[in-house]
Amino acid sequence: MEYVKGNKKVSDSLTEVTKLLQYKDINGVNRLFGGRLMEWIDEAAGIAAIRHCGGFITTACVDTLQFKHAAYLHDLLVIIAKVTYVGRTSMEVRVDSYVEDCKTGIRSMINHAYLTEVCVDEEGTPIPIEYGLELTNETERAEWEGAKKRIEIRKTRKAEGF
Ligand SMILES: CC(C)(COP(=O)(O)OP(=O)(O)OC[C@H]1O[C@@H](n2cnc3c(N)ncnc32)[C@H](O)[C@@H]1OP(=O)(O)O)[C@@H](O)C(=O)NCCC(=O)NCCS
């Protein structure tokens, strides 16, 4: 079978985090500090992965992280994490970050990233994930297919050390 079915859906672990940007989040050029956003992205991806696998996780890899636009003081930031792929012990999670216009509700993407989260035991050893991913629409199927290509690229990178 091409896709694992009958276990958890993407919507079961979907994680949305909202932040109001404060002075402590802003860098020397009056924009959101990138490291702060990366922390929130890692946290949102981790929560989605925990919800999917139902256990401990650790982040193995963050890639394709792209800062597309800046965010500023008092912006409303919305961070959405979705599981895109489930392997034997690892999950890929896509995280999209938006600035939401509080008057119109329109969201503009400022960042997206793919993270690999590994399900681990209390000693940090990878363990099999008990739930597959039930894909319910074309977008989720396209993400799954994309994940397979990204995983091949990651394996090549790891093997060749670049
Ligand atoms: C992530 C970690 C548990 C993987 O351990 P490992 O001994 O390489 O385990 P394996 O080779 O069995 O890989 C386990 C899974 O992780 C995936 N994986 C491992 N390294 C990866 C990497 N660099 N990128 C993407 N996926 C990776 C493997 O493909 C495998 O997935 P699968 O079971 O779904 O096929 C280990 O490298 C680790 O503990 N790293 C530190 C994690 C950490 O501290 N994170 C917090 C950052 S501050």
Coordinates of C-alpha atoms and ligand atoms in Angstrom, one line a residue:
M1 CA 0.0 0.0 0.0
E2 CA 1.4 3.4 -0.9
Y3 CA 0.0 5.3 2.1
V4 CA -0.5 4.2 5.7
K5 CA -4.2 4.5 6.5
G6 CA -6.5 4.2 9.5
N7 CA -4.4 5.7 12.2
K8 CA -4.1 9.4 13.1
K9 CA -5.0 12.2 10.8
V10 CA -3.0 15.4 10.2
S11 CA -5.7 17.3 11.9
D12 CA -5.3 15.2 15.1
S13 CA -1.9 16.7 15.8
L14 CA -2.2 20.1 14.1
T15 CA -0.8 22.7 16.4
E16 CA -1.5 26.4 16.2
V17 CA 0.4 28.9 18.4
T18 CA -0.3 32.6 18.5
K19 CA 2.2 35.2 19.9
L20 CA 1.9 39.0 20.3
L21 CA 5.4 40.3 19.5
Q22 CA 6.9 42.2 22.5
Y23 CA 10.0 44.3 23.0
K24 CA 11.9 41.3 24.2
D25 CA 11.3 39.6 20.8
I26 CA 12.7 42.5 18.8
N27 CA 16.3 42.8 17.5
G28 CA 18.6 45.8 16.9
V29 CA 17.0 46.6 13.6
N30 CA 13.4 46.7 15.0
R31 CA 12.4 43.3 13.6
L32 CA 11.5 40.0 15.2
F33 CA 14.7 38.3 16.3
G34 CA 15.1 35.2 14.0
G35 CA 16.3 33.0 16.9
R36 CA 13.2 33.7 18.8
L37 CA 11.0 32.6 15.8
M38 CA 13.2 29.5 15.4
E39 CA 12.6 28.5 19.0
W40 CA 8.8 28.9 18.6
I41 CA 8.9 26.9 15.3
D42 CA 10.9 24.1 17.1
E43 CA 8.4 24.1 19.9
A44 CA 5.3 24.0 17.6
A45 CA 6.8 21.2 15.6
G46 CA 7.7 19.3 18.7
I47 CA 4.1 19.6 20.1
A48 CA 2.6 18.3 16.8
A49 CA 5.0 15.4 16.8
I50 CA 4.2 14.5 20.4
R51 CA 0.5 14.6 19.6
H52 CA 1.1 12.3 16.7
C53 CA 3.4 9.7 18.3
G54 CA 2.0 10.0 21.8
G55 CA 5.5 9.9 23.4
F56 CA 8.8 11.7 23.8
I57 CA 10.5 13.3 20.8
T58 CA 13.7 15.0 19.9
T59 CA 14.5 17.3 16.9
A60 CA 16.9 15.6 14.5
C61 CA 16.9 18.2 11.7
V62 CA 15.6 21.6 10.7
D63 CA 15.8 22.4 7.0
T64 CA 14.3 24.5 4.3
L65 CA 13.8 27.2 6.9
Q66 CA 13.2 30.4 5.0
F67 CA 12.6 33.8 6.4
K68 CA 10.4 35.4 3.7
H69 CA 9.3 38.6 5.4
A70 CA 10.0 40.5 8.6
A71 CA 7.7 40.9 11.6
Y72 CA 7.5 43.9 13.9
L73 CA 6.6 45.0 17.4
H74 CA 3.0 44.2 18.4
D75 CA 2.4 42.1 15.3
L76 CA 0.2 39.0 15.9
L77 CA 2.2 35.9 14.9
V78 CA 0.5 32.7 14.1
I79 CA 2.6 29.5 13.9
I80 CA 1.0 26.4 12.4
A81 CA 2.6 22.9 12.6
K82 CA 1.4 19.9 10.6
V83 CA 2.8 16.4 10.4
T84 CA 3.6 15.7 6.7
Y85 CA 5.2 12.3 6.9
V86 CA 5.6 9.4 9.3
G87 CA 8.5 7.0 8.9
R88 CA 9.6 4.1 11.2
T89 CA 10.8 6.3 14.1
S90 CA 10.7 9.8 12.6
M91 CA 8.1 12.3 11.6
E92 CA 8.5 15.3 9.2
V93 CA 6.6 18.4 10.4
R94 CA 5.9 21.5 8.3
V95 CA 5.7 24.7 10.1
D96 CA 4.3 27.9 8.5
S97 CA 4.5 31.2 10.3
Y98 CA 2.2 34.1 9.5
V99 CA 1.6 37.7 10.6
E100 CA -2.2 38.2 11.0
D101 CA -3.7 41.5 10.3
C102 CA -5.9 42.1 13.4
K103 CA -8.3 44.3 11.4
T104 CA -9.0 41.9 8.5
G105 CA -7.8 38.6 9.8
I106 CA -5.7 38.1 6.7
R107 CA -2.6 36.1 7.3
S108 CA 0.7 36.7 5.4
M109 CA 3.3 34.0 5.5
I110 CA 6.7 35.2 6.9
N111 CA 8.5 31.8 7.3
H112 CA 8.2 28.2 6.5
A113 CA 10.3 25.2 7.6
Y114 CA 10.4 21.4 7.6
L115 CA 11.6 19.7 10.8
T116 CA 12.4 16.0 11.5
E117 CA 11.3 14.9 14.9
V118 CA 12.3 11.5 16.2
C119 CA 10.2 9.5 18.7
V120 CA 12.5 8.4 21.5
D121 CA 12.4 6.5 24.7
E122 CA 13.5 7.9 28.1
E123 CA 17.2 7.3 27.2
G124 CA 16.8 9.1 23.9
T125 CA 17.0 6.0 21.8
P126 CA 14.7 6.0 18.7
I127 CA 11.6 3.8 19.0
P128 CA 9.0 2.9 16.4
I129 CA 6.0 5.2 16.0
E130 CA 2.7 3.3 16.6
Y131 CA 0.5 5.5 14.5
G132 CA 0.5 5.9 10.7
L133 CA -0.7 9.1 9.0
E134 CA -4.1 9.0 7.3
L135 CA -4.0 11.4 4.4
T136 CA -7.4 13.0 3.7
N137 CA -6.9 15.4 0.8
E138 CA -4.6 16.3 -2.1
T139 CA -2.6 18.8 -0.2
E140 CA -1.7 16.2 2.4
R141 CA -0.9 13.6 -0.3
A142 CA 1.4 16.2 -2.1
E143 CA 3.2 17.0 1.2
W144 CA 3.7 13.2 1.7
E145 CA 5.2 12.8 -1.8
G146 CA 7.4 15.9 -1.2
A147 CA 8.6 14.5 2.1
K148 CA 9.8 11.4 0.4
K149 CA 11.9 13.5 -2.0
R150 CA 13.2 15.7 0.9
I151 CA 14.1 12.5 2.9
E152 CA 16.2 11.3 0.0
I153 CA 18.0 14.6 -0.2
R154 CA 18.7 14.5 3.5
K155 CA 20.1 11.0 3.3
T156 CA 22.4 12.1 0.4
R157 CA 23.5 15.1 2.4
K158 CA 24.2 13.0 5.5
A159 CA 26.0 10.3 3.5
E160 CA 28.1 12.9 1.6
G161 CA 28.6 15.2 4.6
F162 CA 27.4 18.5 3.0
Ligands
LIG1 C1 18.0 12.2 16.4 C2 18.7 11.0 17.0 C3 17.9 10.4 18.1 C4 18.8 10.0 15.8 O1 19.6 9.0 16.3 P1 20.3 7.9 15.3 O2 21.2 7.0 16.1 O3 20.9 8.6 14.1 O4 19.1 7.0 14.9 P2 18.7 6.4 13.5 O5 19.9 6.4 12.5 O6 18.1 5.1 13.9 O7 17.6 7.4 12.9 C5 16.4 7.4 13.5 C6 15.4 8.2 12.6 O8 15.9 9.5 12.5 C7 16.1 9.9 11.2 N1 17.3 10.8 11.2 C8 18.4 10.6 11.9 N2 19.3 11.6 11.6 C9 18.6 12.5 10.8 C10 18.9 13.7 10.2 N3 20.1 14.3 10.4 N4 18.0 14.3 9.4 C11 16.8 13.7 9.2 N5 16.4 12.5 9.7 C12 17.3 11.9 10.5 C13 16.4 8.6 10.5 O9 16.2 8.7 9.1 C14 15.5 7.7 11.2 O10 14.2 7.8 10.6 P3 13.2 6.5 10.3 O11 13.3 5.6 11.5 O12 11.8 7.2 10.3 O13 13.6 6.0 9.1 C15 20.2 11.4 17.5 O14 21.0 11.8 16.4 C16 20.2 12.5 18.5 O15 19.9 12.2 19.7 N6 20.5 13.7 18.1 C17 20.4 14.9 19.0 C18 19.0 15.4 19.1 C19 18.8 16.6 19.9 O16 19.5 16.7 21.0 N7 18.0 17.5 19.5 C20 17.8 18.7 20.2 C21 18.5 19.8 19.6 S1 19.2 20.9 20.7

